[in-house]
Structure formats: structure tokens, C-alpha cells
PDB file of C-alpha atoms in Angstrom:
ATOM      1  CA  UNK A   1     -25.778 -13.879  -1.718  1.00  0.00           C
ATOM      2  CA  UNK A   2     -25.692 -10.192  -0.632  1.00  0.00           C
ATOM      3  CA  UNK A   3     -23.338  -7.722   0.761  1.00  0.00           C
ATOM      4  CA  UNK A   4     -23.604  -4.384   2.550  1.00  0.00           C
ATOM      5  CA  UNK A   5     -20.662  -2.095   2.904  1.00  0.00           C
ATOM      6  CA  UNK A   6     -20.777   0.640   5.492  1.00  0.00           C
ATOM      7  CA  UNK A   7     -18.455   3.570   4.854  1.00  0.00           C
ATOM      8  CA  UNK A   8     -17.216   2.943   1.346  1.00  0.00           C
ATOM      9  CA  UNK A   9     -15.606   6.107  -0.392  1.00  0.00           C
ATOM     10  CA  UNK A  10     -18.026   7.281  -2.983  1.00  0.00           C
ATOM     11  CA  UNK A  11     -15.268   7.251  -5.725  1.00  0.00           C
ATOM     12  CA  UNK A  12     -15.196   3.342  -5.419  1.00  0.00           C
ATOM     13  CA  UNK A  13     -18.938   2.817  -5.924  1.00  0.00           C
ATOM     14  CA  UNK A  14     -19.010   1.929  -9.659  1.00  0.00           C
ATOM     15  CA  UNK A  15     -15.899  -0.144  -9.325  1.00  0.00           C
ATOM     16  CA  UNK A  16     -17.371  -2.133  -6.342  1.00  0.00           C
ATOM     17  CA  UNK A  17     -20.611  -2.712  -7.814  1.00  0.00           C
ATOM     18  CA  UNK A  18     -19.123  -4.046 -11.029  1.00  0.00           C
ATOM     19  CA  UNK A  19     -16.850  -6.484  -9.047  1.00  0.00           C
ATOM     20  CA  UNK A  20     -19.741  -7.650  -6.894  1.00  0.00           C
ATOM     21  CA  UNK A  21     -21.904  -8.548  -9.941  1.00  0.00           C
ATOM     22  CA  UNK A  22     -18.849 -10.575 -11.370  1.00  0.00           C
ATOM     23  CA  UNK A  23     -18.754 -12.382  -8.090  1.00  0.00           C
ATOM     24  CA  UNK A  24     -22.530 -13.077  -8.165  1.00  0.00           C
ATOM     25  CA  UNK A  25     -23.195 -10.835  -5.097  1.00  0.00           C
ATOM     26  CA  UNK A  26     -26.002  -8.335  -4.664  1.00  0.00           C
ATOM     27  CA  UNK A  27     -24.466  -5.063  -3.369  1.00  0.00           C
ATOM     28  CA  UNK A  28     -25.838  -2.240  -1.240  1.00  0.00           C
ATOM     29  CA  UNK A  29     -23.621   0.528  -0.154  1.00  0.00           C
ATOM     30  CA  UNK A  30     -23.659   3.342   2.537  1.00  0.00           C
ATOM     31  CA  UNK A  31     -21.244   5.767   1.037  1.00  0.00           C
ATOM     32  CA  UNK A  32     -18.839   8.374   2.518  1.00  0.00           C
ATOM     33  CA  UNK A  33     -17.873  11.469   0.541  1.00  0.00           C
ATOM     34  CA  UNK A  34     -14.645  13.842   0.896  1.00  0.00           C
ATOM     35  CA  UNK A  35     -15.176  16.997   2.465  1.00  0.00           C
ATOM     36  CA  UNK A  36     -11.880  18.881   2.245  1.00  0.00           C
ATOM     37  CA  UNK A  37      -9.488  16.679   4.441  1.00  0.00           C
ATOM     38  CA  UNK A  38     -11.936  14.289   5.756  1.00  0.00           C
ATOM     39  CA  UNK A  39     -14.826  11.913   4.749  1.00  0.00           C
ATOM     40  CA  UNK A  40     -18.498  12.029   5.988  1.00  0.00           C
ATOM     41  CA  UNK A  41     -21.469   9.856   5.410  1.00  0.00           C
ATOM     42  CA  UNK A  42     -23.722  10.971   2.422  1.00  0.00           C
ATOM     43  CA  UNK A  43     -26.510  11.175   3.158  1.00  0.00           C
ATOM     44  CA  UNK A  44     -25.989  12.004   6.941  1.00  0.00           C
ATOM     45  CA  UNK A  45     -24.931   9.060   8.949  1.00  0.00           C
ATOM     46  CA  UNK A  46     -28.219   8.159  10.621  1.00  0.00           C
ATOM     47  CA  UNK A  47     -29.427   7.102   7.160  1.00  0.00           C
ATOM     48  CA  UNK A  48     -27.040   4.226   7.152  1.00  0.00           C
ATOM     49  CA  UNK A  49     -28.757   2.507  10.026  1.00  0.00           C
ATOM     50  CA  UNK A  50     -32.143   2.582   8.316  1.00  0.00           C
ATOM     51  CA  UNK A  51     -30.592   1.464   4.910  1.00  0.00           C
ATOM     52  CA  UNK A  52     -28.932  -1.577   6.560  1.00  0.00           C
ATOM     53  CA  UNK A  53     -32.183  -2.358   8.209  1.00  0.00           C
ATOM     54  CA  UNK A  54     -34.149  -2.313   5.045  1.00  0.00           C
ATOM     55  CA  UNK A  55     -31.517  -4.160   3.049  1.00  0.00           C
ATOM     56  CA  UNK A  56     -31.345  -6.951   5.736  1.00  0.00           C
ATOM     57  CA  UNK A  57     -35.040  -7.406   5.758  1.00  0.00           C
ATOM     58  CA  UNK A  58     -34.864  -8.334   2.002  1.00  0.00           C
ATOM     59  CA  UNK A  59     -32.281 -11.135   2.515  1.00  0.00           C
ATOM     60  CA  UNK A  60     -31.833 -14.585   4.164  1.00  0.00           C
ATOM     61  CA  UNK A  61     -29.569 -13.498   6.927  1.00  0.00           C
ATOM     62  CA  UNK A  62     -27.092 -16.454   6.596  1.00  0.00           C
ATOM     63  CA  UNK A  63     -26.428 -15.362   2.930  1.00  0.00           C
ATOM     64  CA  UNK A  64     -25.770 -11.609   4.048  1.00  0.00           C
ATOM     65  CA  UNK A  65     -22.395 -10.240   4.628  1.00  0.00           C
ATOM     66  CA  UNK A  66     -21.779  -6.779   6.216  1.00  0.00           C
ATOM     67  CA  UNK A  67     -18.490  -4.981   6.079  1.00  0.00           C
ATOM     68  CA  UNK A  68     -18.125  -1.882   8.282  1.00  0.00           C
ATOM     69  CA  UNK A  69     -15.115   0.105   7.128  1.00  0.00           C
ATOM     70  CA  UNK A  70     -13.218   1.750  10.050  1.00  0.00           C
ATOM     71  CA  UNK A  71     -12.706   5.305   8.681  1.00  0.00           C
ATOM     72  CA  UNK A  72     -15.566   7.284   9.716  1.00  0.00           C
ATOM     73  CA  UNK A  73     -17.433   7.189  12.975  1.00  0.00           C
ATOM     74  CA  UNK A  74     -20.650   5.378  13.073  1.00  0.00           C
ATOM     75  CA  UNK A  75     -23.926   6.536  14.781  1.00  0.00           C
ATOM     76  CA  UNK A  76     -24.571   5.105  18.163  1.00  0.00           C
ATOM     77  CA  UNK A  77     -27.568   3.222  17.073  1.00  0.00           C
ATOM     78  CA  UNK A  78     -25.540   1.195  14.454  1.00  0.00           C
ATOM     79  CA  UNK A  79     -23.850  -1.058  17.322  1.00  0.00           C
ATOM     80  CA  UNK A  80     -27.000  -2.700  18.560  1.00  0.00           C
ATOM     81  CA  UNK A  81     -28.231  -3.242  14.916  1.00  0.00           C
ATOM     82  CA  UNK A  82     -24.952  -5.110  14.123  1.00  0.00           C
ATOM     83  CA  UNK A  83     -25.151  -7.183  17.122  1.00  0.00           C
ATOM     84  CA  UNK A  84     -28.743  -8.352  16.275  1.00  0.00           C
ATOM     85  CA  UNK A  85     -27.662  -9.376  12.839  1.00  0.00           C
ATOM     86  CA  UNK A  86     -24.574 -11.127  14.138  1.00  0.00           C
ATOM     87  CA  UNK A  87     -26.551 -13.106  16.544  1.00  0.00           C
ATOM     88  CA  UNK A  88     -28.768 -14.090  13.667  1.00  0.00           C
ATOM     89  CA  UNK A  89     -25.940 -15.457  11.715  1.00  0.00           C
ATOM     90  CA  UNK A  90     -24.932 -12.631   9.468  1.00  0.00           C
ATOM     91  CA  UNK A  91     -21.274 -12.413   8.693  1.00  0.00           C
ATOM     92  CA  UNK A  92     -19.932  -9.115  10.036  1.00  0.00           C
ATOM     93  CA  UNK A  93     -16.358  -8.096   8.945  1.00  0.00           C
ATOM     94  CA  UNK A  94     -14.870  -5.206  10.884  1.00  0.00           C
ATOM     95  CA  UNK A  95     -11.313  -4.219   9.537  1.00  0.00           C
ATOM     96  CA  UNK A  96      -8.717  -2.464  11.836  1.00  0.00           C
ATOM     97  CA  UNK A  97      -6.915   0.411  10.490  1.00  0.00           C
ATOM     98  CA  UNK A  98      -3.307  -0.342   9.641  1.00  0.00           C
ATOM     99  CA  UNK A  99      -3.653  -4.120   9.885  1.00  0.00           C
ATOM    100  CA  UNK A 100      -3.696  -6.725   7.144  1.00  0.00           C
ATOM    101  CA  UNK A 101      -3.216  -4.211   4.404  1.00  0.00           C
ATOM    102  CA  UNK A 102      -5.829  -1.857   5.505  1.00  0.00           C
ATOM    103  CA  UNK A 103      -4.423   1.789   5.383  1.00  0.00           C
ATOM    104  CA  UNK A 104      -4.310   3.890   8.417  1.00  0.00           C
ATOM    105  CA  UNK A 105      -6.509   6.704   7.002  1.00  0.00           C
ATOM    106  CA  UNK A 106      -8.147   7.796   3.830  1.00  0.00           C
ATOM    107  CA  UNK A 107      -6.390  10.990   3.434  1.00  0.00           C
ATOM    108  CA  UNK A 108      -2.703  11.430   3.656  1.00  0.00           C
ATOM    109  CA  UNK A 109      -0.414  14.377   4.773  1.00  0.00           C
ATOM    110  CA  UNK A 110       0.004  15.652   1.295  1.00  0.00           C
ATOM    111  CA  UNK A 111      -3.054  17.335  -0.524  1.00  0.00           C
ATOM    112  CA  UNK A 112      -3.010  14.834  -3.321  1.00  0.00           C
ATOM    113  CA  UNK A 113      -2.724  11.676  -1.111  1.00  0.00           C
ATOM    114  CA  UNK A 114      -5.817   9.581  -1.214  1.00  0.00           C
ATOM    115  CA  UNK A 115      -5.802   6.055   0.035  1.00  0.00           C
ATOM    116  CA  UNK A 116      -9.083   4.912  -1.350  1.00  0.00           C
ATOM    117  CA  UNK A 117      -7.185   2.583  -3.872  1.00  0.00           C
ATOM    118  CA  UNK A 118      -5.626   0.625  -1.016  1.00  0.00           C
ATOM    119  CA  UNK A 119      -9.015   0.470   0.643  1.00  0.00           C
ATOM    120  CA  UNK A 120     -10.414  -1.057  -2.412  1.00  0.00           C
ATOM    121  CA  UNK A 121      -7.686  -3.563  -2.684  1.00  0.00           C
ATOM    122  CA  UNK A 122      -7.747  -4.665   0.950  1.00  0.00           C
ATOM    123  CA  UNK A 123     -11.607  -4.899   0.668  1.00  0.00           C
ATOM    124  CA  UNK A 124     -11.545  -7.373  -2.368  1.00  0.00           C
ATOM    125  CA  UNK A 125      -8.717  -9.369  -0.556  1.00  0.00           C
ATOM    126  CA  UNK A 126     -10.898  -9.531   2.636  1.00  0.00           C
ATOM    127  CA  UNK A 127     -13.779 -10.883   0.834  1.00  0.00           C
ATOM    128  CA  UNK A 128     -11.757 -13.438  -0.953  1.00  0.00           C
ATOM    129  CA  UNK A 129     -12.682 -12.068  -4.458  1.00  0.00           C
ATOM    130  CA  UNK A 130      -9.552 -13.379  -6.311  1.00  0.00           C
ATOM    131  CA  UNK A 131      -7.796 -10.958  -8.676  1.00  0.00           C
ATOM    132  CA  UNK A 132      -4.616 -11.578 -10.940  1.00  0.00           C
ATOM    133  CA  UNK A 133      -1.617  -9.630  -9.719  1.00  0.00           C
ATOM    134  CA  UNK A 134       2.081  -9.186 -11.064  1.00  0.00           C
ATOM    135  CA  UNK A 135       4.739 -10.612  -9.098  1.00  0.00           C
ATOM    136  CA  UNK A 136       6.411  -8.187  -6.668  1.00  0.00           C
ATOM    137  CA  UNK A 137       9.577  -7.999  -8.865  1.00  0.00           C
ATOM    138  CA  UNK A 138       7.340  -7.130 -11.988  1.00  0.00           C
ATOM    139  CA  UNK A 139       5.956  -4.115  -9.897  1.00  0.00           C
ATOM    140  CA  UNK A 140       9.284  -2.616  -9.488  1.00  0.00           C
ATOM    141  CA  UNK A 141      10.177  -3.385 -13.085  1.00  0.00           C
ATOM    142  CA  UNK A 142       6.992  -1.561 -14.365  1.00  0.00           C
ATOM    143  CA  UNK A 143       7.990   1.570 -12.255  1.00  0.00           C
ATOM    144  CA  UNK A 144      11.362   1.742 -13.778  1.00  0.00           C
ATOM    145  CA  UNK A 145       9.869   1.332 -17.285  1.00  0.00           C
ATOM    146  CA  UNK A 146       7.659   4.160 -16.632  1.00  0.00           C
ATOM    147  CA  UNK A 147      10.391   6.576 -15.476  1.00  0.00           C
ATOM    148  CA  UNK A 148      13.816   6.987 -16.872  1.00  0.00           C
ATOM    149  CA  UNK A 149      15.039   8.433 -13.578  1.00  0.00           C
ATOM    150  CA  UNK A 150      14.372   5.242 -11.768  1.00  0.00           C
ATOM    151  CA  UNK A 151      17.233   2.699 -12.322  1.00  0.00           C
ATOM    152  CA  UNK A 152      17.449  -0.837 -11.056  1.00  0.00           C
ATOM    153  CA  UNK A 153      21.042  -1.709 -10.700  1.00  0.00           C
ATOM    154  CA  UNK A 154      22.504  -5.043 -11.322  1.00  0.00           C
ATOM    155  CA  UNK A 155      20.765  -8.065  -9.690  1.00  0.00           C
ATOM    156  CA  UNK A 156      18.716  -5.960  -7.406  1.00  0.00           C
ATOM    157  CA  UNK A 157      15.474  -7.934  -8.086  1.00  0.00           C
ATOM    158  CA  UNK A 158      17.038 -11.466  -8.381  1.00  0.00           C
ATOM    159  CA  UNK A 159      15.625 -12.575  -4.862  1.00  0.00           C
ATOM    160  CA  UNK A 160      12.595 -10.323  -4.738  1.00  0.00           C
ATOM    161  CA  UNK A 161      10.095 -13.161  -5.441  1.00  0.00           C
ATOM    162  CA  UNK A 162      11.676 -15.288  -2.810  1.00  0.00           C
ATOM    163  CA  UNK A 163      10.027 -13.205  -0.145  1.00  0.00           C
ATOM    164  CA  UNK A 164       7.233 -14.976   1.653  1.00  0.00           C
ATOM    165  CA  UNK A 165       3.761 -14.219   0.354  1.00  0.00           C
ATOM    166  CA  UNK A 166       2.639 -12.698   3.584  1.00  0.00           C
ATOM    167  CA  UNK A 167       4.913  -9.812   2.966  1.00  0.00           C
ATOM    168  CA  UNK A 168       3.911  -9.282  -0.559  1.00  0.00           C
ATOM    169  CA  UNK A 169       1.598  -6.287   0.402  1.00  0.00           C
ATOM    170  CA  UNK A 170       4.642  -4.542   1.960  1.00  0.00           C
ATOM    171  CA  UNK A 171       6.576  -4.995  -1.231  1.00  0.00           C
ATOM    172  CA  UNK A 172       3.613  -3.574  -3.206  1.00  0.00           C
ATOM    173  CA  UNK A 173       3.148  -0.610  -0.981  1.00  0.00           C
ATOM    174  CA  UNK A 174       6.880   0.112  -1.027  1.00  0.00           C
ATOM    175  CA  UNK A 175       7.033  -0.204  -4.852  1.00  0.00           C
ATOM    176  CA  UNK A 176       4.150   2.252  -5.100  1.00  0.00           C
ATOM    177  CA  UNK A 177       5.838   4.770  -2.719  1.00  0.00           C
ATOM    178  CA  UNK A 178       9.098   4.594  -4.399  1.00  0.00           C
ATOM    179  CA  UNK A 179       7.505   5.119  -7.896  1.00  0.00           C
ATOM    180  CA  UNK A 180       5.696   8.165  -6.429  1.00  0.00           C
ATOM    181  CA  UNK A 181       8.870   9.438  -5.032  1.00  0.00           C
ATOM    182  CA  UNK A 182      10.603   9.173  -8.389  1.00  0.00           C
ATOM    183  CA  UNK A 183       7.677  10.868 -10.053  1.00  0.00           C
ATOM    184  CA  UNK A 184       7.904  13.864  -7.835  1.00  0.00           C
ATOM    185  CA  UNK A 185      11.692  13.868  -8.158  1.00  0.00           C
ATOM    186  CA  UNK A 186      11.998  13.561  -4.527  1.00  0.00           C
ATOM    187  CA  UNK A 187       9.938  16.609  -3.676  1.00  0.00           C
ATOM    188  CA  UNK A 188       7.406  14.970  -1.164  1.00  0.00           C
ATOM    189  CA  UNK A 189       7.213  18.014   1.128  1.00  0.00           C
ATOM    190  CA  UNK A 190       8.116  15.995   4.050  1.00  0.00           C
ATOM    191  CA  UNK A 191      10.914  13.855   5.667  1.00  0.00           C
ATOM    192  CA  UNK A 192      11.476  10.298   4.114  1.00  0.00           C
ATOM    193  CA  UNK A 193      10.526   8.653   7.438  1.00  0.00           C
ATOM    194  CA  UNK A 194       7.231  10.430   7.532  1.00  0.00           C
ATOM    195  CA  UNK A 195       6.525   9.775   3.849  1.00  0.00           C
ATOM    196  CA  UNK A 196       6.949   6.158   4.152  1.00  0.00           C
ATOM    197  CA  UNK A 197       5.594   5.842   7.630  1.00  0.00           C
ATOM    198  CA  UNK A 198       2.244   7.557   6.644  1.00  0.00           C
ATOM    199  CA  UNK A 199       1.670   4.222   4.783  1.00  0.00           C
ATOM    200  CA  UNK A 200       3.060   2.151   7.488  1.00  0.00           C
ATOM    201  CA  UNK A 201       6.374   1.352   5.928  1.00  0.00           C
ATOM    202  CA  UNK A 202       9.501   1.444   8.151  1.00  0.00           C
ATOM    203  CA  UNK A 203      12.550   3.457   6.787  1.00  0.00           C
ATOM    204  CA  UNK A 204      15.885   2.730   8.352  1.00  0.00           C
ATOM    205  CA  UNK A 205      19.012   4.722   7.784  1.00  0.00           C
ATOM    206  CA  UNK A 206      21.512   2.764   9.874  1.00  0.00           C
ATOM    207  CA  UNK A 207      22.397  -0.849  10.288  1.00  0.00           C
ATOM    208  CA  UNK A 208      22.040  -3.518   7.708  1.00  0.00           C
ATOM    209  CA  UNK A 209      24.016  -3.566   4.466  1.00  0.00           C
ATOM    210  CA  UNK A 210      26.123  -0.722   3.270  1.00  0.00           C
ATOM    211  CA  UNK A 211      25.376   0.430  -0.296  1.00  0.00           C
ATOM    212  CA  UNK A 212      27.903   2.298  -2.275  1.00  0.00           C
ATOM    213  CA  UNK A 213      27.440   3.818  -5.575  1.00  0.00           C
ATOM    214  CA  UNK A 214      30.440   5.240  -7.657  1.00  0.00           C
ATOM    215  CA  UNK A 215      29.399   7.830 -10.146  1.00  0.00           C
ATOM    216  CA  UNK A 216      31.619   7.482 -13.157  1.00  0.00           C
ATOM    217  CA  UNK A 217      32.714   9.541 -16.141  1.00  0.00           C
ATOM    218  CA  UNK A 218      34.211   7.035 -18.507  1.00  0.00           C
ATOM    219  CA  UNK A 219      36.749   5.185 -16.128  1.00  0.00           C
ATOM    220  CA  UNK A 220      37.059   8.058 -13.646  1.00  0.00           C
ATOM    221  CA  UNK A 221      35.123   8.290 -10.358  1.00  0.00           C
ATOM    222  CA  UNK A 222      33.639  11.669  -9.847  1.00  0.00           C
ATOM    223  CA  UNK A 223      31.676  10.903  -6.793  1.00  0.00           C
ATOM    224  CA  UNK A 224      31.207   8.156  -4.169  1.00  0.00           C
ATOM    225  CA  UNK A 225      27.833   7.845  -2.487  1.00  0.00           C
ATOM    226  CA  UNK A 226      27.448   5.315   0.403  1.00  0.00           C
ATOM    227  CA  UNK A 227      24.169   4.643   2.507  1.00  0.00           C
ATOM    228  CA  UNK A 228      22.646   2.251   4.773  1.00  0.00           C
ATOM    229  CA  UNK A 229      19.087   3.423   3.973  1.00  0.00           C
ATOM    230  CA  UNK A 230      16.477   0.870   3.404  1.00  0.00           C
ATOM    231  CA  UNK A 231      12.813  -0.041   3.792  1.00  0.00           C
ATOM    232  CA  UNK A 232      12.000  -2.966   6.144  1.00  0.00           C
ATOM    233  CA  UNK A 233       9.230  -5.133   7.656  1.00  0.00           C
ATOM    234  CA  UNK A 234       9.672  -7.973  10.141  1.00  0.00           C
ATOM    235  CA  UNK A 235      12.582  -8.709  12.621  1.00  0.00           C
ATOM    236  CA  UNK A 236      13.531 -11.763  14.419  1.00  0.00           C
ATOM    237  CA  UNK A 237      12.051 -14.252  12.175  1.00  0.00           C
ATOM    238  CA  UNK A 238      12.993 -16.272   9.094  1.00  0.00           C
ATOM    239  CA  UNK A 239      14.899 -14.159   6.443  1.00  0.00           C
ATOM    240  CA  UNK A 240      12.129 -14.814   3.836  1.00  0.00           C
ATOM    241  CA  UNK A 241       9.564 -13.034   6.146  1.00  0.00           C
ATOM    242  CA  UNK A 242      11.983 -10.096   6.904  1.00  0.00           C
ATOM    243  CA  UNK A 243      12.016  -8.375   3.447  1.00  0.00           C
ATOM    244  CA  UNK A 244      14.656  -5.467   2.858  1.00  0.00           C
ATOM    245  CA  UNK A 245      14.706  -2.763   0.145  1.00  0.00           C
ATOM    246  CA  UNK A 246      17.942  -0.902  -0.260  1.00  0.00           C
ATOM    247  CA  UNK A 247      17.828   2.335  -2.334  1.00  0.00           C
ATOM    248  CA  UNK A 248      19.499   5.619  -3.036  1.00  0.00           C
ATOM    249  CA  UNK A 249      18.412   8.809  -4.581  1.00  0.00           C
ATOM    250  CA  UNK A 250      20.457  11.914  -5.622  1.00  0.00           C
ATOM    251  CA  UNK A 251      19.959  15.328  -7.202  1.00  0.00           C
ATOM    252  CA  UNK A 252      23.177  16.376  -9.150  1.00  0.00           C
ATOM    253  CA  UNK A 253      23.740  18.566 -12.059  1.00  0.00           C
ATOM    254  CA  UNK A 254      20.012  19.201 -12.184  1.00  0.00           C
ATOM    255  CA  UNK A 255      19.292  15.588 -12.556  1.00  0.00           C
ATOM    256  CA  UNK A 256      17.342  13.407 -10.078  1.00  0.00           C
ATOM    257  CA  UNK A 257      17.957   9.710 -10.025  1.00  0.00           C
ATOM    258  CA  UNK A 258      16.458   6.859  -7.831  1.00  0.00           C
ATOM    259  CA  UNK A 259      18.495   3.716  -7.631  1.00  0.00           C
ATOM    260  CA  UNK A 260      17.249   0.253  -6.491  1.00  0.00           C
ATOM    261  CA  UNK A 261      20.139  -1.787  -5.166  1.00  0.00           C
ATOM    262  CA  UNK A 262      18.448  -4.888  -3.449  1.00  0.00           C
ATOM    263  CA  UNK A 263      15.017  -6.170  -2.783  1.00  0.00           C
ATOM    264  CA  UNK A 264      14.804  -9.539  -1.240  1.00  0.00           C
ATOM    265  CA  UNK A 265      14.929 -11.504   1.993  1.00  0.00           C
ATOM    266  CA  UNK A 266      16.844 -10.272   4.954  1.00  0.00           C
ATOM    267  CA  UNK A 267      20.519 -10.364   3.645  1.00  0.00           C
ATOM    268  CA  UNK A 268      22.842 -13.160   5.026  1.00  0.00           C
ATOM    269  CA  UNK A 269      25.469 -11.874   7.571  1.00  0.00           C
ATOM    270  CA  UNK A 270      28.303 -12.151   5.302  1.00  0.00           C
ATOM    271  CA  UNK A 271      26.577  -9.723   2.755  1.00  0.00           C
ATOM    272  CA  UNK A 272      27.706  -6.423   4.328  1.00  0.00           C
ATOM    273  CA  UNK A 273      28.113  -4.209   1.173  1.00  0.00           C
ATOM    274  CA  UNK A 274      26.730  -3.723  -2.158  1.00  0.00           C
ATOM    275  CA  UNK A 275      28.699  -1.610  -4.779  1.00  0.00           C
ATOM    276  CA  UNK A 276      27.690  -0.415  -8.235  1.00  0.00           C
ATOM    277  CA  UNK A 277      29.149   1.899 -10.723  1.00  0.00           C
ATOM    278  CA  UNK A 278      26.952   4.198 -12.530  1.00  0.00           C
ATOM    279  CA  UNK A 279      27.954   6.143 -15.658  1.00  0.00           C
ATOM    280  CA  UNK A 280      27.253   9.800 -15.143  1.00  0.00           C
ATOM    281  CA  UNK A 281      27.544  11.983 -18.390  1.00  0.00           C
ATOM    282  CA  UNK A 282      26.111  15.240 -16.887  1.00  0.00           C
ATOM    283  CA  UNK A 283      27.848  18.295 -15.435  1.00  0.00           C
TER     284      UNK A 283
END
């Protein structure tokens, strides 16, 4: 069995080759490299056609898989080459940006944003190369363990793992974005809707459940903070397929906090408010 990947980011080369060996696959790669804020083929893109043709000539075509990543434009002569291989029984995989876990782009809006890790995960999943992953709830817990400013309040994660498995990628992406938001202490250099939307996650600031946090000094309320802000995916379907993530964040007394209040299926209609007390010893 053999696999040829067209347009793989060069920083994933060693990792992919090692995994292919574990899967009993012989890999060949046409790499792209980062040039400032975009990726380009290296060597120049015409070479990938010749490389694919040479590789295919060495393999039994029914045992060959070709993956065409969608982030760098292909040379015109690649299309007929792929069609010939498909007609002869080669498995051709052509992911679509922004669908089934594939990121919209390789480079984000911030200078340090790079989505090649998401590309690798989507590629491994697309190929059916099983990997052991933590539960969705565990991903959020690990983030809170890494950063003292990240607080999971009350029973926020009790229903997290009830969400349908088809939405687990949304949960994972959201967990990563919230962790990064906390790491940067909220300084993401753009509006929150753009920050989450750049990774295909929808941020809502109205509707749904109202969350209220009372900042307490001993038994005295020093501030009340209310919000409807939440991350969401899916509408007009079963609750377990409509995950919701309610959170708040604050900057006060030179302190940053990220509070996670609910991660789970779409809340029932009778759940209209979540209220939590948080002790605040600063200021």
C-alpha cells in the first residue's frame, strides 16, 4: 500500500512519514513551504506532477491513495493526471476547506497563527488511521490545569461528554481556542467573533442561557457580571447535536480570568440562567 500527499506543509513531513510507517504505508510527499504569509510548492509546483507520475509508475494502482490538499493552487497539468489515475482505480481524496474538520486556511489572521496541526489531524482522520484521543471534557480540564487563570465553575463539564461524537471536533477546536485566549490573557488583537470565526466556530452574544457571576469578597458581593455569550454549533436538530459552550472572561485589578460555566448539549428550555459565586481577593 502506498500514499502520495500533494501540498503537505513541510513541517509535517517527519511526523507524517513516521505515522505512515506505523500504518504499513509507503509515503511520498509533494511539500509546500511557508513564505511569509502564504504557502508555496517546494520545489516549484510543476515538479509535483512529475513526482506523482513517477511514484504511480512504481505502484499497483488499486493499492495507491492520492490526497490532494486544498491550500495551494495546483498546476494546470495536474487535473488530467489525477483523472487518469482515478479512471484506473486509484483512490483520490480531495478535502474541502472548512468542511469535516479541515481548516479554512493554513495561516490565520495573527502572525503566530498556523493551522498545520489541524491539517495533520484532519488528514489522519480522513485516512482512517486511528489515534487515541482524550474525551472532550478532559480537553477542557487539561487547559484549566495548565493555566491558573482558567476556572471551570461548578458542574460546567458534567454533560460535556453527552454531546454526539459528530460534534467532538467542534468541542476540541473550541477548547483549543479558549486555552489560547486564556494564555494570551484575552489579548488576541481582534474581536472575539473574528477570533473564533477564523477557525469556523460561531460566537453568539444574545439568546440562549443567561450566565451570572457574582464576585465575592468573603460574603459580600463586589460585582455582578451577566452575559449570554456562548459558542455554538448546530441548530434545529437534536440537543445532543447542538453543543453549547457558555463562558465569561474579565480583567479586573490587573487580573485576568476565564470562567467556563457550561459545556454540553443544547440546554433544555427550562434552563434559563446559570449563576455562580467566585471569591475575589484582589483589589
